[in-house]
PDB file of C-alpha atoms in Angstrom:
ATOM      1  CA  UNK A  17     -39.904 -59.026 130.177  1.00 49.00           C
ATOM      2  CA  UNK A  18     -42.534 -56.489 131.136  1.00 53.00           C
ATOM      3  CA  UNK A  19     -42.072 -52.771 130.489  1.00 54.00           C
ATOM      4  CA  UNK A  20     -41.517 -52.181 134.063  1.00 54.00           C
ATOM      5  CA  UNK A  21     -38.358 -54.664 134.522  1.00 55.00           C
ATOM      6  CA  UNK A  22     -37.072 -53.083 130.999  1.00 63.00           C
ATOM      7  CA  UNK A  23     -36.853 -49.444 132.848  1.00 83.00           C
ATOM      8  CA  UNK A  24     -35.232 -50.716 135.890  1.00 91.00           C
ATOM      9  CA  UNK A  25     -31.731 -51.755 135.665  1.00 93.00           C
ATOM     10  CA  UNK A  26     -29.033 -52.984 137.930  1.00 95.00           C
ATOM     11  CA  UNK A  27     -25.482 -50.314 137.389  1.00 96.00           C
ATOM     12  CA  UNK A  28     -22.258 -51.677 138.214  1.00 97.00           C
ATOM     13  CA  UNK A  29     -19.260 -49.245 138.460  1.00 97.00           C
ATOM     14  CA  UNK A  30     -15.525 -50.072 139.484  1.00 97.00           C
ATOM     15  CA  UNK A  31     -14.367 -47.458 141.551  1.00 96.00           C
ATOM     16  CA  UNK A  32     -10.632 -46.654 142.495  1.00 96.00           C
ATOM     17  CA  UNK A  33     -10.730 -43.784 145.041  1.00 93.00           C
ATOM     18  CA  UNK A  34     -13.391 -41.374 144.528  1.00 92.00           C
ATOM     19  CA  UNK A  35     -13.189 -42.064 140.863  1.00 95.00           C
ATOM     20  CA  UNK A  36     -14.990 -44.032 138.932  1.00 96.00           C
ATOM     21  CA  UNK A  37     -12.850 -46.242 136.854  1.00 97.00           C
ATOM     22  CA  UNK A  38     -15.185 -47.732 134.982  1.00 98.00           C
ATOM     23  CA  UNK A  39     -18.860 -48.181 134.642  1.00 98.00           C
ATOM     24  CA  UNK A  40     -21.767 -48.761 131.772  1.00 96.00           C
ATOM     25  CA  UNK A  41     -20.998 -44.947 130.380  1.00 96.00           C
ATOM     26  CA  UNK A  42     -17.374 -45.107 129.979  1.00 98.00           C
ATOM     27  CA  UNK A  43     -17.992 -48.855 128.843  1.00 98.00           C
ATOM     28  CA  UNK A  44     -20.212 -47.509 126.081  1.00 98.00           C
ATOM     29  CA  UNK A  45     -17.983 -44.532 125.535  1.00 98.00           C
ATOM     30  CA  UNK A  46     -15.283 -46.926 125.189  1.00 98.00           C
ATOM     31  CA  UNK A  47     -16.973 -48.998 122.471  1.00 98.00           C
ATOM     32  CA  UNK A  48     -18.001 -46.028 120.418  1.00 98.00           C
ATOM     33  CA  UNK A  49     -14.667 -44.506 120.198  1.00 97.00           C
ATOM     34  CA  UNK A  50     -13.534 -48.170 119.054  1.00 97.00           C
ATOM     35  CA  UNK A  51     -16.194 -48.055 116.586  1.00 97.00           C
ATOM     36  CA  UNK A  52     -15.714 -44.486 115.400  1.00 96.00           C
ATOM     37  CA  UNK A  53     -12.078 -43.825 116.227  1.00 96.00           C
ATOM     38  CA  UNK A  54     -13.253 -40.355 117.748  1.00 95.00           C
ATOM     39  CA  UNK A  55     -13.914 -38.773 120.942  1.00 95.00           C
ATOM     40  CA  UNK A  56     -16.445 -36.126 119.189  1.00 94.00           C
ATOM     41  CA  UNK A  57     -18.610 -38.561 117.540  1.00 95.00           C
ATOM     42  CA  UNK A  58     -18.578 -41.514 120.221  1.00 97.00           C
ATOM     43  CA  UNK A  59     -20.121 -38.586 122.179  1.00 97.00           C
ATOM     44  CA  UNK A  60     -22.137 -37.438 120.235  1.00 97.00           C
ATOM     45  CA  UNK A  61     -23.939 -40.424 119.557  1.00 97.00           C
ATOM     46  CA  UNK A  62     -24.267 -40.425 123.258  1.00 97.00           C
ATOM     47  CA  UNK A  63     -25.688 -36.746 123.167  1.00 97.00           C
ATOM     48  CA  UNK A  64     -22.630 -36.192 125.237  1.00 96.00           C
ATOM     49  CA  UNK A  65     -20.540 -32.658 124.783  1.00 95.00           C
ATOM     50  CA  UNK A  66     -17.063 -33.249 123.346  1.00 93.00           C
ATOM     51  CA  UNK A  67     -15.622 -31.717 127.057  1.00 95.00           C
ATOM     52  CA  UNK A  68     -17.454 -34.224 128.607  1.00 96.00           C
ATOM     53  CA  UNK A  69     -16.711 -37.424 126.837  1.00 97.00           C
ATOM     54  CA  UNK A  70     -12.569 -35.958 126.776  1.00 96.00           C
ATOM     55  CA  UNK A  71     -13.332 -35.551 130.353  1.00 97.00           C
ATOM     56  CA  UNK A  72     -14.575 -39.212 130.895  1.00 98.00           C
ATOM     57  CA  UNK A  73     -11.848 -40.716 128.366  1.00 97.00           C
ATOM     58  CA  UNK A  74      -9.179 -38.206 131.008  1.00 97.00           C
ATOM     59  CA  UNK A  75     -10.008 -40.000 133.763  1.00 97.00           C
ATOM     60  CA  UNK A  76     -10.033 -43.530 132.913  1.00 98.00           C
ATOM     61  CA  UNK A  77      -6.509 -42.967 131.489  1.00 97.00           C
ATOM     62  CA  UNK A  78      -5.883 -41.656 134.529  1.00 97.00           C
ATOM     63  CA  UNK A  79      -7.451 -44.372 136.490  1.00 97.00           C
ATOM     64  CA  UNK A  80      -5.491 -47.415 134.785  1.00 98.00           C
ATOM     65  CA  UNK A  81      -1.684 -48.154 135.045  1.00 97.00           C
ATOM     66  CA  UNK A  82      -1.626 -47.585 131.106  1.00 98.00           C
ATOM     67  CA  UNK A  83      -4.275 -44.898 128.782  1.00 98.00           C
ATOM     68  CA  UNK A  84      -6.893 -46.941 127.347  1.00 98.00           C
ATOM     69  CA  UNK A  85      -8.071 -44.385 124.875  1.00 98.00           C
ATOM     70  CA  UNK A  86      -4.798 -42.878 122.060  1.00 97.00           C
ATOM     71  CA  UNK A  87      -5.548 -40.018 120.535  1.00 92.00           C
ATOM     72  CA  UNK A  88      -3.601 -38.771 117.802  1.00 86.00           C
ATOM     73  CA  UNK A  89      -3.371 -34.629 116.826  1.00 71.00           C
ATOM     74  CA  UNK A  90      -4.120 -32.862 113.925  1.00 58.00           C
ATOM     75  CA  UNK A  91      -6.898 -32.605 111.138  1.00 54.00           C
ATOM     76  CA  UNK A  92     -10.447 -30.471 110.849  1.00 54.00           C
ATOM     77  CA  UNK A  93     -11.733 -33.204 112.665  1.00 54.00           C
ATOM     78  CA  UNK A  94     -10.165 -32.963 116.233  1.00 59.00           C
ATOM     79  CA  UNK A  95      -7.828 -35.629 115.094  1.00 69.00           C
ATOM     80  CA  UNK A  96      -8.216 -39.658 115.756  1.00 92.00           C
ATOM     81  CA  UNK A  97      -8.895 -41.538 118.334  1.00 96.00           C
ATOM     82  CA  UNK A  98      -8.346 -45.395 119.366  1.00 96.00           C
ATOM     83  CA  UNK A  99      -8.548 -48.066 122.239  1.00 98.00           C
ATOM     84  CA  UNK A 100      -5.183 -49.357 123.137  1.00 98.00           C
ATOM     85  CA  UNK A 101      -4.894 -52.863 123.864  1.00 98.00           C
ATOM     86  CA  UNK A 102      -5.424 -52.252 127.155  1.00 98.00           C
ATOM     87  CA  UNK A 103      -8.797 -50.329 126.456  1.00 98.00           C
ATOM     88  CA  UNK A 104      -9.821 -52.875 124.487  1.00 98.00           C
ATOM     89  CA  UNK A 105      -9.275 -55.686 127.332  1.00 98.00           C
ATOM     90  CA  UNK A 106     -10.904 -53.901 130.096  1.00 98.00           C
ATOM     91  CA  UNK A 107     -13.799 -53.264 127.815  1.00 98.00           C
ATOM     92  CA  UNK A 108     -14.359 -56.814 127.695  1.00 98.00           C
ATOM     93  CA  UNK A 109     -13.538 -57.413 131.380  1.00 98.00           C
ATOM     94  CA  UNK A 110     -15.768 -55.261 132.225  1.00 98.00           C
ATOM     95  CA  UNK A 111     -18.966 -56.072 130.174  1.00 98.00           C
ATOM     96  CA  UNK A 112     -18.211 -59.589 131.079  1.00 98.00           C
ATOM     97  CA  UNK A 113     -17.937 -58.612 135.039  1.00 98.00           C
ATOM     98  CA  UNK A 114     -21.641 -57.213 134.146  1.00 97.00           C
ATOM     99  CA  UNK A 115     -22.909 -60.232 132.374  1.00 97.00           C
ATOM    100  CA  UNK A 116     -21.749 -62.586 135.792  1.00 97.00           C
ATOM    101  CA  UNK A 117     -23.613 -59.575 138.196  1.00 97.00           C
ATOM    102  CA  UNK A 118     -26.789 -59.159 136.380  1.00 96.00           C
ATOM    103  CA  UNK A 119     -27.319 -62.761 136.209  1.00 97.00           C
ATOM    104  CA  UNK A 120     -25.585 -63.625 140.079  1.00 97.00           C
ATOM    105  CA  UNK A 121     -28.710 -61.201 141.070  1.00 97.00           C
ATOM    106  CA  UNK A 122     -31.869 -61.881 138.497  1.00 96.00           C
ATOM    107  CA  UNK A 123     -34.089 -63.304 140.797  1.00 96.00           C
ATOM    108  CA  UNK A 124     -32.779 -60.527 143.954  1.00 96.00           C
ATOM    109  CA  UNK A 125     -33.646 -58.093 141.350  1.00 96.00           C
ATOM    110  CA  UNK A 126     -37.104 -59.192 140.023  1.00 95.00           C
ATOM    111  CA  UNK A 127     -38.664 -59.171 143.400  1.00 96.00           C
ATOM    112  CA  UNK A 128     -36.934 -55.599 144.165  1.00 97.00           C
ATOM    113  CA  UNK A 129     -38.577 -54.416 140.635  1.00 96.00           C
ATOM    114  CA  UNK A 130     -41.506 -55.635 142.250  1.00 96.00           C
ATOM    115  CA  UNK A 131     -41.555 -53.118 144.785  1.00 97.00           C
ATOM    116  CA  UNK A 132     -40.983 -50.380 142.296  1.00 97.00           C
ATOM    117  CA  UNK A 133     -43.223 -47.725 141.621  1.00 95.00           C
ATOM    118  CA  UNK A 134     -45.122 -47.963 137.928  1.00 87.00           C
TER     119      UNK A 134
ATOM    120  CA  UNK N  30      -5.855 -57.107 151.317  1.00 49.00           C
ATOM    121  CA  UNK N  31      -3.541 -54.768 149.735  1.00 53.00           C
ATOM    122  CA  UNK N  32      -3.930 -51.164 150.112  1.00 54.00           C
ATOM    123  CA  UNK N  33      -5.127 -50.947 146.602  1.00 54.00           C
ATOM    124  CA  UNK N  34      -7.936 -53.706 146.624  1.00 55.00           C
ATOM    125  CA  UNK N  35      -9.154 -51.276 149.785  1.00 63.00           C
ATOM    126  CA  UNK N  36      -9.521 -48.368 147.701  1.00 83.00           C
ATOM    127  CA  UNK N  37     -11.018 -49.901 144.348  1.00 91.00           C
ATOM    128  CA  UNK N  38     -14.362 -51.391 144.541  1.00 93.00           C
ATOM    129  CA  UNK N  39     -17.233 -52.358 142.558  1.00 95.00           C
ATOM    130  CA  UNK N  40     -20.437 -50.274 143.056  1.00 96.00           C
ATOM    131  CA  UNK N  41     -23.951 -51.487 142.862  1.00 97.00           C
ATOM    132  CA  UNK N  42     -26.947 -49.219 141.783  1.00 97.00           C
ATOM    133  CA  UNK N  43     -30.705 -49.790 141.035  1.00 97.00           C
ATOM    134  CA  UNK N  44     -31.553 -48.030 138.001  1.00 96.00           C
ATOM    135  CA  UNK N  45     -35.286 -46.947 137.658  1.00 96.00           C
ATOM    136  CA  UNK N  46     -35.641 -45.198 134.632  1.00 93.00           C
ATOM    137  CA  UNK N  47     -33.171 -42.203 134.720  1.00 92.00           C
ATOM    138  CA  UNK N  48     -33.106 -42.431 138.462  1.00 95.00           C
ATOM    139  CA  UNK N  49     -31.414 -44.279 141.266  1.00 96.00           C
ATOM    140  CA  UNK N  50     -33.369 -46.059 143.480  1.00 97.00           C
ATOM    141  CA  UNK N  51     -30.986 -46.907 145.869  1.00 98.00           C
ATOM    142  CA  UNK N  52     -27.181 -47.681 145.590  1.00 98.00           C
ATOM    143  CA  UNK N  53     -24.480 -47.193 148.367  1.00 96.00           C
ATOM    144  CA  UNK N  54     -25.202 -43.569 149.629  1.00 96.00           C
ATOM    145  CA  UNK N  55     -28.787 -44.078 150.335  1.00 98.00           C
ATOM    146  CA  UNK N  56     -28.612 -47.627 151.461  1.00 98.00           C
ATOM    147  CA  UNK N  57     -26.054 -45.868 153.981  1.00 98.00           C
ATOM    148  CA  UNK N  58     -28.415 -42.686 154.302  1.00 98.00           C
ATOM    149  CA  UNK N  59     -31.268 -44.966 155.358  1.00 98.00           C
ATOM    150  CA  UNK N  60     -29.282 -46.878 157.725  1.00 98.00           C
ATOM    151  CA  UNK N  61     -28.819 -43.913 159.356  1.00 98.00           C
ATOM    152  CA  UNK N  62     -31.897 -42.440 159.512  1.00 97.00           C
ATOM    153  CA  UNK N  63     -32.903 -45.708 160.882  1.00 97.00           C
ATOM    154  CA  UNK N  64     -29.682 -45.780 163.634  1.00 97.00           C
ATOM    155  CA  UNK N  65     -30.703 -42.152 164.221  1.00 96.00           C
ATOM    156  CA  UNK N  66     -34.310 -41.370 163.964  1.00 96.00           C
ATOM    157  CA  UNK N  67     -33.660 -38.156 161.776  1.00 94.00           C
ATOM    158  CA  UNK N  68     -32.967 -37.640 158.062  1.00 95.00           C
ATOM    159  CA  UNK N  69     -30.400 -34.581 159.172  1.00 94.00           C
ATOM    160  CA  UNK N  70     -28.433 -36.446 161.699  1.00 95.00           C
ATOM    161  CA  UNK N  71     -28.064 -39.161 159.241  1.00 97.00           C
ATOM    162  CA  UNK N  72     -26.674 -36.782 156.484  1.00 97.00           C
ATOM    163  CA  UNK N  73     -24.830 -34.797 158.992  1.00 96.00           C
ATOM    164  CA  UNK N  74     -22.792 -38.347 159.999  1.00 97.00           C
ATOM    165  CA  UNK N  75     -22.279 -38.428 155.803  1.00 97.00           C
ATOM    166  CA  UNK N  76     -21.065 -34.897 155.308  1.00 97.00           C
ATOM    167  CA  UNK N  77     -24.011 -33.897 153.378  1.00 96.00           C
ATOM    168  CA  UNK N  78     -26.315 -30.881 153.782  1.00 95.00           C
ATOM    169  CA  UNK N  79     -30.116 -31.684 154.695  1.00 93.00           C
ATOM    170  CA  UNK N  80     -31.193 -30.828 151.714  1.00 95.00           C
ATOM    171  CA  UNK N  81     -28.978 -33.009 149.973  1.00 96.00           C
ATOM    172  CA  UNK N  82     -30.323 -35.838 152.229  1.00 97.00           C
ATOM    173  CA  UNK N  83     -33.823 -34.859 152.258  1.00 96.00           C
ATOM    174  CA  UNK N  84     -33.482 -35.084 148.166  1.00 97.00           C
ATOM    175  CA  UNK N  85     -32.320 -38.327 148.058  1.00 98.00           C
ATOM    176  CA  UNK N  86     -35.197 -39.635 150.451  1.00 97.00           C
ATOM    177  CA  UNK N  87     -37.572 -37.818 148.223  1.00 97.00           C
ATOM    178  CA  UNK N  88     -36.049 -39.970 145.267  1.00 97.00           C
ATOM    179  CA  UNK N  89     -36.258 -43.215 147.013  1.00 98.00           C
ATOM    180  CA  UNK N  90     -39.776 -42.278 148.384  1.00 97.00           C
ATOM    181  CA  UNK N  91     -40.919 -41.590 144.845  1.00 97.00           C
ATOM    182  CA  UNK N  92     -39.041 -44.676 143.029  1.00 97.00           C
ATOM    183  CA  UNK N  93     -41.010 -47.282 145.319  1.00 98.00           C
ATOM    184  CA  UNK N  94     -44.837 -48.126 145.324  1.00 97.00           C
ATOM    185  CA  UNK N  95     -44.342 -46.869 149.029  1.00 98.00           C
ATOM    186  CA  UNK N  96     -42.545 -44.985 151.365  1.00 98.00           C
ATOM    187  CA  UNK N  97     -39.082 -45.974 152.239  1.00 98.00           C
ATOM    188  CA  UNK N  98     -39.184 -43.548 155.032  1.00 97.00           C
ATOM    189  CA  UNK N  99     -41.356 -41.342 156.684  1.00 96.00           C
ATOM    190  CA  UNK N 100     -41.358 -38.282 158.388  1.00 92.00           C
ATOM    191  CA  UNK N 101     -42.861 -36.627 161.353  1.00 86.00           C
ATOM    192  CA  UNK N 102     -43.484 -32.797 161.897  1.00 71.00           C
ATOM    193  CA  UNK N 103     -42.539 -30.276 164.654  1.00 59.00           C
ATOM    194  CA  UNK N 104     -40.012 -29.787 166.778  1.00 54.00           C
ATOM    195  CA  UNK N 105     -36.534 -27.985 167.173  1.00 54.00           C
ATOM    196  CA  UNK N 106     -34.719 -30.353 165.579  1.00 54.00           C
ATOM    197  CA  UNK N 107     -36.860 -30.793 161.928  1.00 59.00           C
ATOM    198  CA  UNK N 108     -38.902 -33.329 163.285  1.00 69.00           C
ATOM    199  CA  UNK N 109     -37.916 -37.464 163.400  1.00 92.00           C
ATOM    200  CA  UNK N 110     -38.250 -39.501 160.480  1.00 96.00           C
ATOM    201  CA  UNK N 111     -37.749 -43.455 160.190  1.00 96.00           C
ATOM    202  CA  UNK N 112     -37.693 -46.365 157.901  1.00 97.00           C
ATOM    203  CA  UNK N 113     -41.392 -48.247 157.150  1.00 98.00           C
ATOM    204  CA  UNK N 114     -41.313 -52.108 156.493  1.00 98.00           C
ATOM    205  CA  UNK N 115     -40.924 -51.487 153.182  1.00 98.00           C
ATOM    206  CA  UNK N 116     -37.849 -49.368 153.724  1.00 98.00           C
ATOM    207  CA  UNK N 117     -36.301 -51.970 155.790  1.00 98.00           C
ATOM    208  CA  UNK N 118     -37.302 -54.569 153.735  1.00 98.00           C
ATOM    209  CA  UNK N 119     -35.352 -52.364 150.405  1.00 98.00           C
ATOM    210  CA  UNK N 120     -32.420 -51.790 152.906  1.00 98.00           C
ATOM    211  CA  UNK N 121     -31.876 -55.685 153.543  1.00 98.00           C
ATOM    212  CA  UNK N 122     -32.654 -56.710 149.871  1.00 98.00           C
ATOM    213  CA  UNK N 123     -30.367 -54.147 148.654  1.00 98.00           C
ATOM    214  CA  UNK N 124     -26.891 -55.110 151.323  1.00 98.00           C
ATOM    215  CA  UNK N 125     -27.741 -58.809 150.173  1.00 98.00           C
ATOM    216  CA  UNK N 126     -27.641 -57.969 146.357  1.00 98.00           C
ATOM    217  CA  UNK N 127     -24.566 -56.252 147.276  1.00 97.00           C
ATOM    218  CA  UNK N 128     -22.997 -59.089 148.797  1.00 97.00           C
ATOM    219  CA  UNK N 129     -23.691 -61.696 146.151  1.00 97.00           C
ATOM    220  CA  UNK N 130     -22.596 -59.044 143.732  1.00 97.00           C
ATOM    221  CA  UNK N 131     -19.306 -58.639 145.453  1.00 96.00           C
ATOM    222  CA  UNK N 132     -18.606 -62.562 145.543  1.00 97.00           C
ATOM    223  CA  UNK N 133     -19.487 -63.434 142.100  1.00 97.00           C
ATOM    224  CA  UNK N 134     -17.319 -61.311 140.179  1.00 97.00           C
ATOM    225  CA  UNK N 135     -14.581 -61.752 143.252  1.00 96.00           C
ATOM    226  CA  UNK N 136     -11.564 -62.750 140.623  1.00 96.00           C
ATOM    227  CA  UNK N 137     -12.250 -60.810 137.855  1.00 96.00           C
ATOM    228  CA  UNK N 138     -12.285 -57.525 140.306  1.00 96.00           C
ATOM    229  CA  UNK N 139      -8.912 -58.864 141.453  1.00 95.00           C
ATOM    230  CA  UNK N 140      -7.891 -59.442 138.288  1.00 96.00           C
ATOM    231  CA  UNK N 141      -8.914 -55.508 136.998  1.00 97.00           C
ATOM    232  CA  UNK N 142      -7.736 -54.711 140.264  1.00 96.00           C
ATOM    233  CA  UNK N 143      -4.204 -55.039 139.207  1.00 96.00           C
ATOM    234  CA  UNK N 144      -4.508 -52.983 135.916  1.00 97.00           C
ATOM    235  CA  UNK N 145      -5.792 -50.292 137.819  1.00 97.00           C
ATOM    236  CA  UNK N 146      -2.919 -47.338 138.622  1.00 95.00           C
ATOM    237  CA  UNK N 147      -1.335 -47.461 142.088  1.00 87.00           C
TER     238      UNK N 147
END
């Protein structure tokens, strides 16, 4: 793969209304609060503010029929933090819904990287 | 299609570095400014200011190897603009990604669909 088709990516988001549901920040966001069972640090290792990621985790609650992100109160550490089994399946839906896109498109989206700029 | 399948949808973006080189708003910006021969009338018919238009050209214009649009001076009304080849040619490539994108992941956007809140 050269350098150029590394930079250039394809994005898929799920939106519901004017909100996006889901797409590859929450995903990521998702998988680092699994990994870290915090808001603050699965943002921070995004270089994300903690308003910001509690602001992404508010609205995908808020998007789904059920939270996908629990937190819990309490403790010097803004208290836990953990996917529900919801979050955790529509973490997987979703990375596999951009496995089946990236690859329904390569060849569309080699010739568009093509026309890129360097 | 029920109401809800009408309001949730997958969105497709082209990711060139930290910048979009086209997804749904400019794909519909440049069909405009090629249904309307001017970068403000298409923005106008999108609710968006000229500027806001005229940055999102200058984004597309600067992701490509060349123009996707081009502008001419003078004149009341800011001058006429209009797609190049290479604009339409980004335009078609990008609707057909869009459709294939749409139909490959069909079921499992049904199937997140229905875990999404009413």
């Amino acid at each position: 793969m050269s350098n150029r088709q590394t930079r250039s990516k394809i994005s898929l988001r799920v939106m519901h209304g004017d909100s996006i549901a889901i797409g590859p920040g929450k995903a990521d966001l998702l998988e680092g609060i699994r990994d870290t069972g915090s808001i603050a640090a699965a943002g921070r290792a995004m270089q994300m503010s903690y308003k910001r990621a509690w602001l992404l985790v508010d609205t995908m609650n808020a998007c789904f029929k059920e939270p996908l992100v629990l937190t819990s109160k309490g403790g010097a550490s803004r208290g836990g933090a953990e996917l529900t089994a919801l979050g955790e399946d529509v973490l997987k839906r979703f990375r596999a819904m951009q496995k089946t896109v990236e690859a329904s498109v390569e060849c569309e989206m080699d010739a568009l990287v093509d026309l890129l700029a360097d």
